[in-house]
Short mmCIF file of C-alpha atoms and ligand atoms in Angstrom, two decimals:
data_model
loop_
_atom_site.label_atom_id
_atom_site.label_comp_id
_atom_site.label_asym_id
_atom_site.label_seq_id
_atom_site.Cartn_x
_atom_site.Cartn_y
_atom_site.Cartn_z
CA UNK A 5 -8.69 -24.27 7.03
CA UNK A 6 -7.06 -21.04 8.01
CA UNK A 7 -4.30 -18.95 6.55
CA UNK A 8 -0.77 -20.31 6.26
CA UNK A 9 2.13 -18.09 5.19
CA UNK A 10 5.64 -19.01 4.11
CA UNK A 11 7.93 -17.40 6.68
CA UNK A 12 11.41 -16.63 5.34
CA UNK A 13 12.68 -16.62 8.93
CA UNK A 14 11.72 -20.25 9.62
CA UNK A 15 11.86 -21.30 5.95
CA UNK A 16 8.52 -23.05 6.42
CA UNK A 17 4.79 -22.62 5.89
CA UNK A 18 3.29 -21.60 9.22
CA UNK A 19 -0.26 -21.20 10.48
CA UNK A 20 -0.81 -17.45 10.74
CA UNK A 21 -2.19 -15.94 13.90
CA UNK A 22 -1.74 -12.23 14.70
CA UNK A 23 -0.25 -11.19 18.04
CA UNK A 24 -3.35 -9.11 18.77
CA UNK A 25 -6.48 -11.17 17.95
CA UNK A 26 -8.37 -9.84 14.92
CA UNK A 27 -5.79 -7.16 14.08
CA UNK A 28 -2.87 -7.63 11.67
CA UNK A 29 0.03 -5.21 11.77
CA UNK A 30 2.11 -5.28 8.58
CA UNK A 31 5.16 -3.30 7.48
CA UNK A 32 6.47 -3.35 3.90
CA UNK A 33 9.62 -1.58 2.74
CA UNK A 34 8.64 1.18 0.36
CA UNK A 35 10.44 3.17 -2.27
CA UNK A 36 13.48 5.41 -2.19
CA UNK A 37 11.94 8.36 -3.98
CA UNK A 38 14.64 9.67 -6.33
CA UNK A 39 13.13 8.41 -9.60
CA UNK A 40 9.98 6.91 -11.11
CA UNK A 41 8.85 3.48 -9.93
CA UNK A 42 9.87 0.52 -12.08
CA UNK A 43 8.37 -2.91 -12.72
CA UNK A 44 10.01 -4.39 -9.63
CA UNK A 45 8.22 -1.83 -7.47
CA UNK A 46 4.95 -2.61 -9.27
CA UNK A 47 5.37 -6.27 -8.41
CA UNK A 48 6.05 -5.65 -4.73
CA UNK A 49 3.20 -3.14 -4.38
CA UNK A 50 0.71 -5.46 -6.11
CA UNK A 51 1.87 -8.51 -4.12
CA UNK A 52 1.35 -6.84 -0.73
CA UNK A 53 -1.85 -5.16 -1.91
CA UNK A 54 -3.23 -8.65 -2.53
CA UNK A 55 -1.99 -9.70 0.93
CA UNK A 56 -3.77 -6.82 2.65
CA UNK A 57 -6.95 -7.38 0.61
CA UNK A 58 -7.02 -11.07 1.51
CA UNK A 59 -6.37 -10.38 5.20
CA UNK A 60 -9.32 -7.97 5.17
CA UNK A 61 -11.51 -10.42 3.24
CA UNK A 62 -10.61 -12.97 5.95
CA UNK A 63 -12.11 -10.65 8.57
CA UNK A 64 -8.99 -9.02 9.99
CA UNK A 65 -8.51 -5.34 10.66
CA UNK A 66 -5.22 -4.47 8.98
CA UNK A 67 -2.79 -1.69 9.82
CA UNK A 68 -0.50 -1.54 6.83
CA UNK A 69 2.59 0.65 6.85
CA UNK A 70 4.63 1.18 3.68
CA UNK A 71 7.40 3.67 4.30
CA UNK A 72 8.93 6.27 2.03
CA UNK A 73 12.71 6.67 2.08
CA UNK A 74 13.10 10.36 1.36
CA UNK A 75 16.70 10.75 2.48
CA UNK A 76 19.45 8.75 0.80
CA UNK A 77 22.71 9.12 -1.20
CA UNK A 78 20.85 8.67 -4.51
CA UNK A 79 18.30 11.33 -3.59
CA UNK A 80 20.99 13.82 -2.64
CA UNK A 81 22.92 13.15 -5.86
CA UNK A 82 19.82 13.53 -8.06
CA UNK A 83 18.61 16.70 -6.32
CA UNK A 84 22.04 18.29 -6.73
CA UNK A 85 22.11 17.28 -10.43
CA UNK A 86 18.64 18.76 -10.94
CA UNK A 87 19.48 21.89 -8.97
CA UNK A 88 16.43 21.42 -6.75
CA UNK A 89 15.85 20.88 -3.05
CA UNK A 90 15.53 17.40 -1.55
CA UNK A 91 11.94 18.19 -0.63
CA UNK A 92 10.96 19.32 -4.12
CA UNK A 93 12.43 16.16 -5.71
CA UNK A 94 10.92 13.77 -3.16
CA UNK A 95 7.50 15.47 -3.25
CA UNK A 96 7.40 15.12 -7.04
CA UNK A 97 8.42 11.47 -6.92
CA UNK A 98 5.89 10.67 -4.18
CA UNK A 99 3.14 12.21 -6.34
CA UNK A 100 4.29 10.08 -9.28
CA UNK A 101 4.40 6.99 -7.05
CA UNK A 102 0.80 7.60 -5.97
CA UNK A 103 -0.36 8.07 -9.56
CA UNK A 104 1.30 4.80 -10.63
CA UNK A 105 0.00 2.89 -7.62
CA UNK A 106 -3.54 4.22 -8.11
CA UNK A 107 -3.45 3.23 -11.79
CA UNK A 108 -2.54 -0.33 -10.79
CA UNK A 109 -5.49 -0.50 -8.39
CA UNK A 110 -3.28 -0.57 -5.29
CA UNK A 111 -5.11 0.52 -2.17
CA UNK A 112 -3.25 3.13 -0.16
CA UNK A 113 -1.51 1.73 2.93
CA UNK A 114 -2.89 2.86 6.29
CA UNK A 115 0.26 4.92 6.87
CA UNK A 116 3.05 6.06 4.58
CA UNK A 117 5.65 7.53 6.93
CA UNK A 118 8.43 9.63 5.43
CA UNK A 119 11.83 8.83 6.95
CA UNK A 120 12.73 12.50 7.41
CA UNK A 121 9.81 12.88 9.84
CA UNK A 122 11.09 10.12 12.17
CA UNK A 123 14.71 11.16 12.76
CA UNK A 124 14.18 11.60 16.57
CA UNK A 125 12.90 8.00 16.81
CA UNK A 126 15.93 6.79 14.84
CA UNK A 127 18.29 8.68 17.14
CA UNK A 128 16.61 7.17 20.21
CA UNK A 129 17.09 3.69 18.78
CA UNK A 130 20.75 4.38 17.93
CA UNK A 131 21.23 5.67 21.48
CA UNK A 132 19.74 2.47 22.92
CA UNK A 133 22.03 0.36 20.72
CA UNK A 134 25.08 2.33 21.83
CA UNK A 135 24.11 1.88 25.50
CA UNK A 136 23.88 -1.87 24.98
CA UNK A 137 27.30 -2.00 23.36
CA UNK A 138 25.83 -2.84 19.94
CA UNK A 139 26.89 0.41 18.28
CA UNK A 140 30.11 2.41 18.24
CA UNK A 141 31.24 5.68 16.78
CA UNK A 142 34.15 5.28 14.34
CA UNK A 143 36.97 7.74 13.83
CA UNK A 144 35.26 9.34 10.83
CA UNK A 145 32.24 10.22 12.98
CA UNK A 146 29.89 7.56 11.57
CA UNK A 147 28.02 5.45 14.11
CA UNK A 148 28.13 1.78 13.09
CA UNK A 149 26.34 -1.36 14.23
CA UNK A 150 28.66 -4.02 15.68
CA UNK A 151 27.24 -7.16 14.04
CA UNK A 152 29.45 -9.55 16.05
CA UNK A 153 27.85 -8.30 19.27
CA UNK A 154 24.35 -9.43 18.18
CA UNK A 155 24.08 -13.21 18.56
CA UNK A 156 21.16 -13.56 16.14
CA UNK A 157 22.90 -11.94 13.19
CA UNK A 158 22.35 -14.05 10.06
CA UNK A 159 19.17 -15.78 11.24
CA UNK A 160 17.02 -14.40 8.40
CA UNK A 161 19.46 -15.16 5.59
CA UNK A 162 20.33 -18.47 7.26
CA UNK A 163 24.05 -17.79 7.15
CA UNK A 164 26.68 -17.46 9.84
CA UNK A 165 28.75 -14.30 10.11
CA UNK A 166 31.79 -16.13 8.78
CA UNK A 167 29.88 -17.38 5.71
CA UNK A 168 28.54 -13.88 5.11
CA UNK A 169 31.99 -12.37 5.53
CA UNK A 170 33.46 -14.83 3.01
CA UNK A 171 31.21 -13.34 0.34
CA UNK A 172 32.09 -9.81 1.33
CA UNK A 173 34.81 -8.49 -0.94
CA UNK A 174 34.95 -5.04 0.57
CA UNK A 175 37.90 -4.54 2.88
CA UNK A 176 37.27 -3.14 6.34
CA UNK A 177 37.00 0.58 5.82
CA UNK A 178 35.85 3.77 7.47
CA UNK A 179 36.94 2.49 10.88
CA UNK A 180 34.53 -0.45 10.84
CA UNK A 181 35.36 -3.33 13.21
CA UNK A 182 33.96 -5.91 10.80
CA UNK A 183 33.22 -5.62 7.04
CA UNK A 184 29.55 -6.42 7.75
CA UNK A 185 29.17 -3.63 10.29
CA UNK A 186 26.78 -1.11 8.79
CA UNK A 187 26.19 2.56 9.33
CA UNK A 188 23.42 3.78 11.62
CA UNK A 189 24.30 7.48 11.50
CA UNK A 190 26.34 9.07 8.72
CA UNK A 191 28.33 12.09 9.79
CA UNK A 192 27.74 15.17 7.64
CA UNK A 193 30.14 15.92 4.81
CA UNK A 194 31.20 19.50 4.12
CA UNK A 195 29.95 19.47 0.50
CA UNK A 196 26.46 18.13 1.31
CA UNK A 197 23.44 20.43 1.05
CA UNK A 198 22.16 21.93 4.28
CA UNK A 199 18.76 20.22 4.02
CA UNK A 200 20.28 16.75 4.56
CA UNK A 201 21.87 17.51 7.93
CA UNK A 202 20.32 16.89 11.33
CA UNK A 203 21.75 17.68 14.77
CA UNK A 204 22.37 14.69 17.00
CA UNK A 205 24.33 13.54 20.07
CA UNK A 206 26.73 11.94 17.56
CA UNK A 207 27.28 15.18 15.71
CA UNK A 208 25.64 16.62 12.62
CA UNK A 209 24.60 14.01 10.09
CA UNK A 210 21.80 11.86 8.72
CA UNK A 211 20.41 8.37 9.32
CA UNK A 212 21.53 5.24 7.48
CA UNK A 213 18.89 3.47 5.41
CA UNK A 214 18.42 0.38 7.61
CA UNK A 215 17.66 2.29 10.83
CA UNK A 216 14.81 4.14 9.10
CA UNK A 217 12.68 1.01 8.74
CA UNK A 218 13.43 -0.28 12.25
CA UNK A 219 12.50 3.03 13.84
CA UNK A 220 9.36 3.62 11.75
CA UNK A 221 8.20 0.00 12.16
CA UNK A 222 8.55 0.11 15.95
CA UNK A 223 7.03 3.59 16.19
CA UNK A 224 3.95 2.89 14.08
CA UNK A 225 3.29 -0.81 14.74
CA UNK A 226 4.93 -1.48 18.10
CA UNK A 227 8.19 -3.23 18.99
CA UNK A 228 6.73 -6.60 17.94
CA UNK A 229 4.30 -6.94 15.04
CA UNK A 230 2.97 -9.56 12.65
CA UNK A 231 4.24 -9.31 9.06
CA UNK A 232 7.27 -7.64 7.57
CA UNK A 233 7.51 -7.75 3.78
CA UNK A 234 9.58 -6.61 0.86
CA UNK A 235 11.32 -7.78 -2.28
CA UNK A 236 13.64 -10.79 -2.12
CA UNK A 237 16.58 -8.47 -2.82
CA UNK A 238 16.00 -6.81 0.57
CA UNK A 239 16.35 -10.00 2.60
CA UNK A 240 20.09 -9.46 2.99
CA UNK A 241 21.45 -7.18 4.23
CA UNK A 242 18.52 -4.76 4.73
CA UNK A 243 16.12 -7.03 6.60
CA UNK A 244 18.87 -8.85 8.47
CA UNK A 245 20.04 -5.44 9.67
CA UNK A 246 16.52 -4.36 10.61
CA UNK A 247 16.26 -7.41 12.86
CA UNK A 248 19.66 -6.71 14.45
CA UNK A 249 18.72 -3.08 15.14
CA UNK A 250 15.17 -3.59 16.39
CA UNK A 251 15.76 -6.72 18.45
CA UNK A 252 19.10 -5.39 19.66
CA UNK A 253 17.46 -2.19 20.90
CA UNK A 254 14.22 -3.60 22.36
CA UNK A 255 15.23 -7.13 23.37
CA UNK A 256 11.93 -8.35 21.84
CA UNK A 257 11.19 -10.31 18.66
CA UNK A 258 10.61 -7.78 15.83
CA UNK A 259 8.33 -9.20 13.10
CA UNK A 260 6.98 -12.72 13.53
CA UNK A 261 6.48 -13.46 9.81
CA UNK A 262 8.88 -12.32 7.08
CA UNK A 263 7.50 -12.35 3.52
CA UNK A 264 9.54 -11.78 0.37
CA UNK A 265 8.24 -11.41 -3.17
CA UNK A 266 10.27 -12.84 -6.06
CA UNK A 267 12.33 -11.04 -8.65
CA UNK A 268 11.06 -9.73 -11.96
CA UNK A 269 13.03 -10.57 -15.10
CA UNK A 270 12.63 -9.05 -18.54
CA UNK A 271 12.80 -11.51 -21.44
CA UNK A 272 14.44 -13.96 -19.01
CA UNK A 273 17.18 -11.54 -18.03
CA UNK A 274 17.60 -9.55 -14.86
CA UNK A 275 16.13 -6.10 -15.37
CA UNK A 276 18.87 -3.47 -15.29
CA UNK A 277 19.56 -0.05 -16.70
CA UNK A 278 22.89 -1.20 -18.13
CA UNK A 279 21.24 -4.03 -20.12
CA UNK A 280 18.76 -1.55 -21.60
CA UNK A 281 15.79 -3.69 -20.51
CA UNK A 282 14.68 -1.42 -17.69
CA UNK A 283 11.03 -0.39 -17.58
CA UNK A 284 9.26 2.12 -15.40
CA UNK A 285 5.60 1.53 -14.62
CA UNK A 286 4.82 4.44 -16.95
CA UNK A 287 6.75 2.84 -19.85
CA UNK A 288 4.64 -0.29 -19.46
CA UNK A 289 1.36 1.60 -19.13
CA UNK A 290 1.97 3.20 -22.52
CA UNK A 291 1.72 -0.28 -24.08
CA UNK A 292 -0.72 -2.09 -21.81
CA UNK A 293 -3.70 -1.11 -19.73
CA UNK A 294 -3.08 -1.09 -16.00
CA UNK A 295 -5.40 -3.96 -15.15
CA UNK A 296 -3.59 -6.21 -17.62
CA UNK A 297 -0.31 -5.39 -15.86
CA UNK A 298 -1.87 -6.10 -12.48
CA UNK A 299 -3.40 -9.35 -13.76
CA UNK A 300 -0.01 -10.39 -15.17
CA UNK A 301 1.50 -9.97 -11.68
CA UNK A 302 -1.39 -11.53 -9.76
CA UNK A 303 -1.68 -14.72 -11.78
CA UNK A 304 1.84 -15.76 -10.76
CA UNK A 305 2.60 -16.75 -7.19
CA UNK A 306 4.22 -13.87 -5.31
CA UNK A 307 7.33 -15.90 -4.42
CA UNK A 308 7.97 -17.17 -7.98
CA UNK A 309 10.24 -15.31 -10.35
CA UNK A 310 8.14 -13.34 -12.83
CA UNK A 311 9.21 -12.95 -16.45
CA UNK A 312 8.07 -9.81 -18.22
CA UNK A 313 7.82 -10.05 -22.00
CA UNK A 314 5.42 -8.80 -24.65
CA UNK A 315 4.22 -12.37 -25.26
CA UNK A 316 3.31 -12.79 -21.59
CA UNK A 317 1.60 -9.41 -21.42
CA UNK A 318 -0.36 -10.09 -24.63
CA UNK A 319 -1.38 -13.42 -23.20
CA UNK A 320 -2.43 -11.77 -19.91
CA UNK A 321 -4.52 -9.25 -21.85
CA UNK A 322 -6.31 -11.98 -23.81
CA UNK A 323 -6.94 -13.97 -20.65
CA UNK A 324 -8.36 -10.93 -18.86
CA UNK A 325 -10.59 -10.24 -21.86
CA UNK A 326 -12.06 -13.72 -21.54
CA UNK A 327 -13.01 -13.00 -17.92
CA UNK A 328 -14.53 -9.62 -18.81
CA UNK A 329 -16.37 -11.18 -21.74
CA UNK A 330 -18.22 -13.46 -19.31
CA UNK A 331 -19.17 -10.40 -17.26
CA UNK A 332 -20.38 -8.64 -20.42
CA UNK A 333 -22.89 -11.39 -21.18
CA UNK A 334 -25.03 -10.80 -18.12
CA UNK A 335 -25.44 -8.05 -15.51
CA UNK A 336 -23.64 -9.43 -12.42
CA UNK A 337 -25.85 -9.60 -9.31
CA UNK A 338 -24.66 -7.84 -6.17
CA UNK A 339 -23.71 -10.86 -4.04
CA UNK A 340 -22.20 -11.38 -0.62
CA UNK A 341 -19.63 -14.15 -0.92
CA UNK A 342 -20.93 -17.41 0.53
CA UNK A 343 -17.68 -19.16 1.46
CA UNK A 344 -19.43 -22.53 1.53
CA UNK A 345 -20.12 -22.26 -2.19
CA UNK A 346 -17.76 -24.78 -3.89
CA UNK A 347 -16.12 -22.12 -6.09
CA UNK A 348 -15.66 -19.71 -3.18
CA UNK A 349 -14.36 -22.53 -0.97
CA UNK A 350 -11.76 -23.46 -3.61
CA UNK A 351 -10.78 -19.81 -3.97
CA UNK A 352 -10.40 -19.47 -0.21
CA UNK A 353 -8.40 -22.68 0.12
CA UNK A 354 -6.02 -21.41 -2.58
CA UNK A 355 -5.57 -17.99 -0.99
CA UNK A 356 -5.23 -19.46 2.51
CA UNK A 357 -2.27 -21.52 1.30
CA UNK A 358 0.34 -18.74 1.20
CA UNK A 359 -1.77 -16.49 -1.06
CA UNK A 360 -2.04 -19.03 -3.88
CA UNK A 361 -3.18 -16.61 -6.56
CA UNK A 362 -2.52 -18.90 -9.58
CA UNK A 363 -5.13 -21.37 -8.32
CA UNK A 364 -7.44 -18.53 -7.23
CA UNK A 365 -7.28 -17.11 -10.78
CA UNK A 366 -8.01 -20.60 -12.14
CA UNK A 367 -11.23 -20.54 -10.07
CA UNK A 368 -12.17 -17.23 -11.74
CA UNK A 369 -11.81 -18.89 -15.16
CA UNK A 370 -13.98 -21.81 -14.09
CA UNK A 371 -16.61 -19.35 -12.89
CA UNK A 372 -16.37 -17.45 -16.20
CA UNK A 373 -16.97 -20.77 -17.99
CA UNK A 374 -20.08 -21.29 -15.90
CA UNK A 375 -21.32 -17.77 -16.63
CA UNK A 376 -20.87 -18.47 -20.35
CA UNK A 377 -22.90 -21.67 -20.03
CA UNK A 378 -25.63 -20.53 -17.67
CA UNK A 379 -25.85 -16.73 -18.11
CA UNK A 380 -26.54 -16.63 -14.39
CA UNK A 381 -26.37 -13.15 -12.78
CA UNK A 382 -25.57 -14.80 -9.41
CA UNK A 383 -22.59 -16.72 -10.82
CA UNK A 384 -21.39 -13.56 -12.58
CA UNK A 385 -21.80 -11.71 -9.26
CA UNK A 386 -19.72 -14.36 -7.50
CA UNK A 387 -17.04 -14.02 -10.18
CA UNK A 388 -16.89 -10.28 -9.66
CA UNK A 389 -16.93 -10.50 -5.85
CA UNK A 390 -14.10 -13.07 -5.68
CA UNK A 391 -12.06 -11.11 -8.23
CA UNK A 392 -12.37 -8.05 -5.98
CA UNK A 393 -10.25 -9.91 -3.39
CA UNK A 394 -7.47 -9.73 -5.98
CA UNK A 395 -8.31 -6.18 -7.11
CA UNK A 396 -9.48 -7.41 -10.52
CA UNK A 397 -12.61 -7.22 -12.74
CA UNK A 398 -14.13 -4.17 -11.05
CA UNK A 399 -14.24 -2.11 -14.27
CA UNK A 400 -17.31 -1.97 -16.50
CA UNK A 401 -17.02 -5.03 -18.78
CA UNK A 402 -18.13 -3.34 -22.00
CA UNK A 403 -15.86 -0.41 -21.35
CA UNK A 404 -12.87 -2.68 -20.71
CA UNK A 405 -13.53 -4.80 -23.78
CA UNK A 406 -13.96 -1.81 -26.08
CA UNK A 407 -10.86 -0.08 -24.74
CA UNK A 408 -8.76 -3.22 -24.83
CA UNK A 409 -10.12 -4.63 -28.08
CA UNK A 410 -7.27 -3.35 -30.30
CA UNK A 411 -8.85 -4.55 -33.54
CA UNK A 412 -10.28 -7.78 -32.15
CA UNK A 413 -14.00 -7.78 -31.42
CA UNK A 414 -14.00 -10.00 -28.37
CA UNK A 415 -17.74 -9.82 -27.82
CA UNK A 416 -18.44 -10.96 -31.40
CA UNK A 417 -15.94 -13.80 -31.07
CA UNK A 418 -17.45 -15.00 -27.81
CA UNK A 419 -20.92 -14.81 -29.42
CA UNK A 420 -19.66 -17.04 -32.25
CA UNK A 421 -18.20 -19.47 -29.71
CA UNK A 422 -21.54 -19.56 -27.87
CA UNK A 423 -23.38 -20.18 -31.18
CA UNK A 424 -20.98 -23.02 -31.96
CA UNK A 425 -21.57 -24.56 -28.52
CA UNK A 426 -25.33 -24.36 -29.14
CA UNK A 427 -24.89 -26.01 -32.56
CA UNK A 428 -22.87 -28.83 -30.99
CA UNK A 429 -25.52 -29.30 -28.31
CA UNK A 430 -28.06 -29.69 -31.14
CA UNK A 431 -25.68 -32.16 -32.83
CA UNK A 432 -25.54 -29.74 -35.75
CA UNK A 433 -21.92 -30.63 -36.53
CA UNK A 434 -21.90 -28.92 -39.92
CA UNK A 435 -22.83 -25.56 -38.38
CA UNK A 436 -20.33 -25.99 -35.52
CA UNK A 437 -17.60 -26.72 -38.06
CA UNK A 438 -18.61 -23.77 -40.23
CA UNK A 439 -18.20 -21.40 -37.25
CA UNK A 440 -14.83 -22.93 -36.36
CA UNK A 441 -13.56 -22.44 -39.93
CA UNK A 442 -14.95 -18.90 -40.14
CA UNK A 443 -13.03 -17.94 -36.99
CA UNK A 444 -9.90 -19.61 -38.33
CA UNK A 445 -10.19 -17.41 -41.42
CA UNK A 446 -10.12 -14.44 -39.04
CA UNK A 447 -6.87 -15.84 -37.62
CA UNK A 448 -8.32 -17.38 -34.45
CA UNK A 449 -7.82 -20.96 -33.27
CA UNK A 450 -10.38 -22.47 -30.91
CA UNK A 451 -9.34 -24.78 -28.09
CA UNK A 452 -11.91 -26.99 -26.42
CA UNK A 453 -11.47 -28.29 -22.89
CA UNK A 454 -13.64 -29.42 -20.00
CA UNK A 455 -13.78 -25.82 -18.75
CA UNK A 456 -15.13 -24.53 -22.08
CA UNK A 457 -13.76 -23.11 -25.30
CA UNK A 458 -11.00 -20.55 -25.49
CA UNK A 459 -9.38 -18.89 -28.47
CA UNK A 460 -6.00 -17.64 -29.44
CA UNK A 461 -4.30 -16.13 -32.45
CA UNK A 462 -3.30 -18.67 -35.12
CA UNK A 463 0.43 -18.98 -35.68
ZN1 LIG B 505 13.04 -1.40 4.94
#
């Protein structure tokens, strides 16, 4: 079986095949660098990191572009508030972004273009759109996209222009022909700092957000490429507008597969600053180690909503400890993955079905159960090698368990569980029961299943 990906554009699972054999070109919308990254960014970065890792594990060469929006209203506002230049603010935030991403085990994309370095490409694309009658300059100097002139508008969100307009409460303003028309080039305002103004055939100004991604995508990956990704919140209007700009300008299909990761909620509510449940990656890393946070993201499917809560993070930490405990029992052998091995084949089948990480993680637990039973260095090596496809379990097991123990001696508990299993195998029921009760006195409940014994805190 080969890889299938859910394509938002067709609303179906499709067999994936790159335009250029053996080489996948992928663009993912990156951050607007005016503040620290939050949990939603962590989710998107981890999701597409897993995608690029799996594409590489599947034998593809991957060119992965994740842009940086370093010019934007929010950036200008924040820099003015701080009394610093745009460049100083964005440089600081890009450094912070890299630190957070590195902590979460996210491999750097192949290219991280900064929007401010691609203004000429944006202007060329705006010029092409104007020539084709898809863009017009309004009375206030802004250049807008004429959405009604592009027949495919709405194909990504699956809505017609009239349906989209019905949900649009903003009256036609700033000389726009249609409320959904969006700005390609913003004319400079007198009170804006000098470092946010570029010369152009449309007058002094700066690019709109949507044109940045179209221009950088086409410049770095070609006019047509394989995968375009981002958070579900970007599907409309950002990605719809990217399609209108790129396909309007080039006359060619832009990205063939559109992937969107799901939202992140906090305690079942939408994360927002006004609700006071807003977390930066740094806030979370004060409470939980980075691999636990990554594991929490990876064990859910990328398209599902993800609910952040202390209970779920504690649970993720305990689950990750169980996997590391297996790796602490025996030195893992250095193995090349044999994809015909039943565990590896199950893992591959799961990942090939739209990056099915929940099932792939379940395979890791089954392998951990087998390591616990057999103490086999080869099985432990397989566990570690498959986990690497998800960016997990590459730390030293003892080190992880000691750092993450927080008062619970996981190694001792797992040793007790192994002793109990041995007692049961010897039909020494009294000893098995004694161990169970001793652990219960420490506040731990054992749960037996076909995959082995796990433990959790007693209520
Ligand atoms: Zn974008």
